[in-house]
Every structure is written in C-alpha cells, then in structure tokens.
Amino acid sequence: MARKFAELREKMSLEARAKSEEMFEEAVEAMSLHELNSDRGLSQKTLAEALNVQQPAQPSIS
C-alpha cells in the first residue's frame, strides 16, 4: 500500500528534512524554463508574469 508523503516526512529528522529541501531547491534551479513551463502547464506569458519579467520576443529565422 502506498504511503502519503506527509506521513513519511513526519518521520524524517530535521536534518533529513533540511537536506531534502536543499536538494529540491537545487533541482528546481537546474531545470530550464521550458521544463518549468511544461511541468506546470504554464504558458510563457503566465510564467513571465509570475516571475515579474517580460516575455522576450523570439528572433525570426530567415
């Protein structure tokens, strides 16, 4: 039977929780914006608004 993550997390030591959070943050930083867009189902416009940045114009390829 599958366990809920919250149940497993409650049994983790504070050190293990901190290390888990650190590893999560490192993984998120390593993800490309494209991966973040597709994983969250966000459009470029929505992601740009959430990050308070402007969506760059795509260069045209001739």
C-alpha angles and dihedrals in degrees: 000000000000118000126219115252091232090060092051092045092053089060093051120101118245089252091053091048091051092049090048091052091048092051090048092052091049091051092050091050090051094052117098119237089249091058091048091050095050096040092053096035091237128150119232089250093053093047092048090051092049091051093043092237132120119254106245120233114250113242114242116242114215 
